[in-house]
CSV table of C-alpha atoms and ligand atoms in Angstrom, one decimal:
chain,number,residue,atom,x,y,z
K,1,MET,CA,82.8,92.4,101.6
K,2,ARG,CA,84.6,94.9,99.0
K,3,ILE,CA,88.0,95.4,98.1
K,4,THR,CA,89.6,98.4,96.2
K,5,ASP,CA,93.0,99.4,95.3
K,6,THR,CA,95.1,102.0,97.1
K,7,ARG,CA,97.9,104.3,95.6
K,8,LEU,CA,100.4,100.9,95.7
K,9,PRO,CA,98.6,97.9,93.4
K,10,ASP,CA,99.3,95.2,95.9
K,11,VAL,CA,98.0,97.3,99.0
K,12,LYS,CA,94.3,96.8,99.4
K,13,LEU,CA,91.4,98.5,101.4
K,14,ILE,CA,88.9,95.9,102.5
K,15,GLU,CA,85.4,96.7,103.6
K,16,PRO,CA,83.5,94.1,105.4
K,17,ASP,CA,79.7,94.2,105.2
K,18,VAL,CA,78.5,95.5,108.5
K,19,PHE,CA,74.9,94.3,109.7
K,20,HIS,CA,73.3,97.2,111.9
K,21,ASP,CA,70.2,96.6,113.8
K,22,GLU,CA,68.5,98.3,116.9
K,23,ARG,CA,71.1,96.3,119.2
K,24,GLY,CA,74.0,97.6,117.4
K,25,PHE,CA,76.2,95.9,114.8
K,26,PHE,CA,77.7,92.7,113.5
K,27,LEU,CA,80.5,91.9,111.1
K,28,GLU,CA,82.8,89.0,110.0
K,29,SER,CA,86.1,90.7,110.9
K,30,PHE,CA,87.8,87.9,109.1
K,31,ASN,CA,86.6,85.0,106.8
K,32,GLN,CA,89.4,83.0,105.3
K,33,ALA,CA,87.7,81.8,102.2
K,34,ARG,CA,86.4,85.4,101.5
K,35,PHE,CA,89.7,87.1,102.1
K,36,ASP,CA,91.5,84.5,99.9
K,37,ALA,CA,88.9,85.0,97.2
K,38,LEU,CA,89.3,88.9,97.4
K,39,VAL,CA,93.2,89.0,97.3
K,40,GLY,CA,93.4,86.1,94.7
K,41,GLN,CA,95.6,83.7,96.7
K,42,SER,CA,95.8,81.4,99.7
K,43,VAL,CA,97.0,83.5,102.7
K,44,GLN,CA,97.7,82.0,106.0
K,45,PHE,CA,97.8,84.1,109.1
K,46,VAL,CA,99.7,83.0,112.2
K,47,GLN,CA,99.7,85.8,114.8
K,48,ASP,CA,97.2,88.3,116.0
K,49,ASN,CA,98.7,91.6,117.2
K,50,HIS,CA,97.0,94.3,119.2
K,51,SER,CA,98.6,97.5,119.9
K,52,HIS,CA,97.3,100.5,122.0
K,53,SER,CA,98.9,103.9,121.5
K,54,ARG,CA,98.2,107.7,122.6
K,55,ARG,CA,97.6,110.6,120.3
K,56,GLY,CA,100.4,111.4,117.9
K,57,VAL,CA,102.4,108.1,118.3
K,58,VAL,CA,104.0,106.8,115.2
K,59,ARG,CA,105.0,103.3,115.2
K,60,GLY,CA,107.3,102.2,112.4
K,61,LEU,CA,107.9,102.0,109.9
K,62,HIS,CA,109.0,98.5,110.2
K,63,TYR,CA,109.5,95.3,108.2
K,64,GLN,CA,111.0,91.8,108.8
K,65,LEU,CA,113.8,90.6,106.2
K,66,ALA,CA,113.2,87.6,104.2
K,67,PRO,CA,112.6,84.8,104.7
K,68,ARG,CA,110.5,86.0,107.7
K,69,ALA,CA,108.8,89.0,105.8
K,70,GLN,CA,105.2,89.5,107.2
K,71,GLY,CA,102.2,90.2,105.2
K,72,LYS,CA,99.7,92.3,107.6
K,73,LEU,CA,95.8,92.7,107.7
K,74,ILE,CA,95.1,95.8,109.8
K,75,ARG,CA,92.0,97.1,111.5
K,76,VAL,CA,91.2,99.9,114.0
K,77,LEU,CA,89.2,98.6,117.0
K,78,GLN,CA,89.2,102.1,118.8
K,79,GLY,CA,90.1,105.5,117.4
K,80,THR,CA,91.7,106.7,114.2
K,81,ILE,CA,95.0,106.2,112.7
K,82,PHE,CA,96.7,107.1,109.2
K,83,ASP,CA,98.3,103.7,108.2
K,84,VAL,CA,101.3,103.7,105.7
K,85,ALA,CA,102.8,101.1,103.6
K,86,VAL,CA,106.0,101.6,101.6
K,87,ASP,CA,107.2,99.4,98.8
K,88,ILE,CA,110.7,97.9,99.8
K,89,ARG,CA,110.8,95.5,97.1
K,90,HIS,CA,113.8,96.4,95.1
K,91,ASP,CA,112.7,94.7,91.9
K,92,SER,CA,109.3,96.4,92.3
K,93,PRO,CA,108.3,99.4,89.8
K,94,THR,CA,106.8,101.1,92.9
K,95,PHE,CA,110.1,100.7,94.9
K,96,GLY,CA,110.3,103.5,97.5
K,97,LEU,CA,106.5,104.7,96.9
K,98,TRP,CA,104.1,105.0,99.9
K,99,SER,CA,100.3,104.5,100.2
K,100,GLY,CA,98.6,106.0,103.1
K,101,THR,CA,95.0,105.4,104.3
K,102,GLU,CA,92.8,106.8,107.3
K,103,LEU,CA,91.5,103.7,109.1
K,104,THR,CA,88.8,104.3,111.9
K,105,ALA,CA,87.0,101.9,114.1
K,106,ASP,CA,83.7,103.4,113.1
K,107,SER,CA,84.4,102.5,109.2
K,108,GLN,CA,85.3,98.9,110.0
K,109,GLN,CA,87.9,99.2,107.1
K,110,GLN,CA,90.8,97.1,106.9
K,111,ILE,CA,94.1,97.4,104.9
K,112,TRP,CA,96.0,94.4,103.5
K,113,ILE,CA,99.8,94.7,103.2
K,114,PRO,CA,101.6,91.8,101.5
K,115,PRO,CA,105.0,90.8,102.5
K,116,GLY,CA,107.6,93.2,101.0
K,117,PHE,CA,106.3,96.4,102.6
K,118,ALA,CA,107.6,98.7,105.5
K,119,HIS,CA,104.4,99.3,107.8
K,120,GLY,CA,103.7,102.0,110.1
K,121,PHE,CA,100.8,104.2,111.5
K,122,MET,CA,100.2,107.6,113.1
K,123,VAL,CA,97.4,108.0,115.8
K,124,LEU,CA,95.1,110.7,115.2
K,125,SER,CA,92.6,110.3,117.8
K,126,GLU,CA,93.2,110.6,121.6
K,127,SER,CA,94.2,107.1,121.5
K,128,ALA,CA,93.9,104.2,119.1
K,129,ASP,CA,93.9,100.2,119.6
K,130,VAL,CA,95.2,98.7,116.4
K,131,PHE,CA,94.6,94.9,115.8
K,132,TYR,CA,96.3,93.2,113.0
K,133,LYS,CA,97.0,89.6,111.6
K,134,THR,CA,100.4,88.7,110.4
K,135,THR,CA,101.7,86.0,107.8
K,136,ASP,CA,104.8,85.1,109.7
K,137,TYR,CA,105.9,85.2,113.2
K,138,TRP,CA,107.9,88.1,114.8
K,139,CYS,CA,111.6,87.4,114.5
K,140,ARG,CA,113.4,90.0,116.4
K,141,ASP,CA,116.7,89.3,114.7
K,142,LEU,CA,115.2,89.9,111.3
K,143,GLU,CA,113.3,93.0,112.3
K,144,ARG,CA,114.5,96.1,110.5
K,145,GLY,CA,113.2,99.9,110.4
K,146,LEU,CA,112.9,102.6,108.1
K,147,ARG,CA,112.7,106.2,108.8
K,148,TRP,CA,109.2,107.6,108.9
K,149,ASN,CA,109.8,111.0,107.6
K,150,ASP,CA,112.5,110.3,105.1
K,151,PRO,CA,112.2,112.9,102.6
K,152,LYS,CA,113.0,110.6,99.8
K,153,ILE,CA,109.8,108.8,100.5
K,154,GLY,CA,107.9,111.8,101.3
K,155,ILE,CA,105.1,110.3,103.2
K,156,ALA,CA,102.5,113.1,103.6
K,157,TRP,CA,101.7,112.4,107.4
K,158,PRO,CA,98.6,114.3,108.6
K,159,GLY,CA,99.2,117.5,110.6
K,160,GLY,CA,97.6,118.8,113.8
K,161,VAL,CA,99.4,116.1,116.2
K,162,VAL,CA,102.7,116.1,117.6
K,163,PRO,CA,104.7,113.0,116.4
K,164,VAL,CA,105.8,110.7,119.5
K,165,LEU,CA,108.3,108.0,118.4
K,166,ALA,CA,110.2,105.4,120.4
K,167,GLU,CA,113.9,106.1,120.3
K,168,LYS,CA,114.3,103.1,118.2
K,169,ASP,CA,112.1,104.4,115.5
K,170,ARG,CA,113.7,108.1,115.8
K,171,ALA,CA,117.2,106.4,114.8
K,172,ASN,CA,115.6,104.3,111.7
K,173,PRO,CA,117.7,104.7,108.7
K,174,GLY,CA,116.4,106.0,105.4
K,175,LEU,CA,115.6,104.6,102.1
K,176,ASP,CA,119.2,104.7,100.9
K,177,ALA,CA,120.3,102.4,103.7
K,178,LEU,CA,117.4,99.9,102.8
K,179,VAL,CA,119.2,96.3,103.5
K,180,ARG,CA,119.1,94.4,100.3
W,201,T46,C1,106.2,93.3,116.9
W,201,T46,C2,106.2,92.4,118.3
W,201,T46,C3,106.8,92.8,119.6
W,201,T46,N1,106.9,92.1,120.6
W,201,T46,C4,107.4,92.7,121.7
W,201,T46,C5,108.7,93.4,121.6
W,201,T46,C6,108.7,94.5,122.7
W,201,T46,O1,109.1,93.9,123.8
W,201,T46,C7,107.2,94.8,122.6
W,201,T46,C8,106.9,96.1,121.7
W,201,T46,O2,107.5,96.0,120.5
W,201,T46,P1,107.8,96.9,119.6
W,201,T46,O3,108.3,98.1,120.2
W,201,T46,O4,108.5,96.6,118.2
W,201,T46,O5,106.2,97.4,118.9
W,201,T46,P2,105.9,98.2,117.8
W,201,T46,O6,106.6,99.3,117.5
W,201,T46,O7,104.3,98.4,117.8
W,201,T46,O8,106.0,97.4,116.3
W,201,T46,C9,105.4,96.9,115.6
W,201,T46,O9,105.0,98.2,114.7
W,201,T46,C10,104.7,98.1,113.4
W,201,T46,C11,103.4,99.1,113.3
W,201,T46,C12,104.4,96.8,112.9
W,201,T46,O10,103.8,96.7,111.8
W,201,T46,C13,105.3,95.7,113.4
W,201,T46,O11,104.1,94.7,113.7
W,201,T46,C14,105.9,95.9,114.7
W,201,T46,O12,107.3,96.1,114.4
W,201,T46,O13,106.6,93.8,122.0
W,201,T46,C15,106.3,90.8,120.6
W,201,T46,O14,106.5,90.1,121.5
W,201,T46,N2,105.8,90.2,119.3
W,201,T46,C16,105.7,91.1,118.3
W,201,T46,O15,105.1,90.7,117.2
C-alpha cells in the first residue's frame, strides 16, 4: 500500500496492493493499522456511503460544519470519476485551493480527504458507483454546499460530459459566502 501527495498537502492518494492471479484479483480495501500508519494518525470511521450516478452527474461540493466535519476515504467500485477536494480551512495557507484526481474502479486508487475540505465529484463513465467511509455521521443540519464551478476556486473539471446537478447543488453559494 502506497501513499502520495496531491496538489493539496493534506489530501492523499492511496494505492492498495492488488494481488492478481488466474481467478481475478484480491486487495485489502481498508486496513485500519496500515491506514493509520500511512496518514500518521489514528483515524476512526463511523459510516460507509455508496452512491450510484449516471454520466455527467456532479455531486457536491459538500461539507459539514464543525463539530461534525467529516473526513472521507473515497474509492470507486465501478466506473470513473473526477474527485475534487477544496480546502475550506480559513487559517490554511491553501484556503480556497483545490485538488482533483481521476479515480477508476480499475486502478483501485483511493483518496483520503481529512475534515476541513469540501468534497465533490463528476462522473466521467456511463455510470459510477462511489463508496466512501466518513469519520463522522451525516448531520443534515450542519451540511453545507459550495458552488462547483465558482471561478474564484477555478476547478478544472474535465470536458466532454454535460454536467448534471441536483437543484440544491446548482444553488450552492460561492467561496466568498463560506460560513466561518
Ligand atoms: C450524505 C447522506 C445523505 N443521506 C440521504 C439524504 C437524502 O435523502 C439522500 C441523498 O442525499 P444527498 O443528495 O445529500 O447525496 P449526495 O448529493 O451524494 O451527497 C454527498 O455528496 C458528496 C459527494 C459528499 O461528499 C457527501 O458525502 C454528501 O453530501 O440520502 C443519508 O441518509 N445519509 C448521508 O450520509
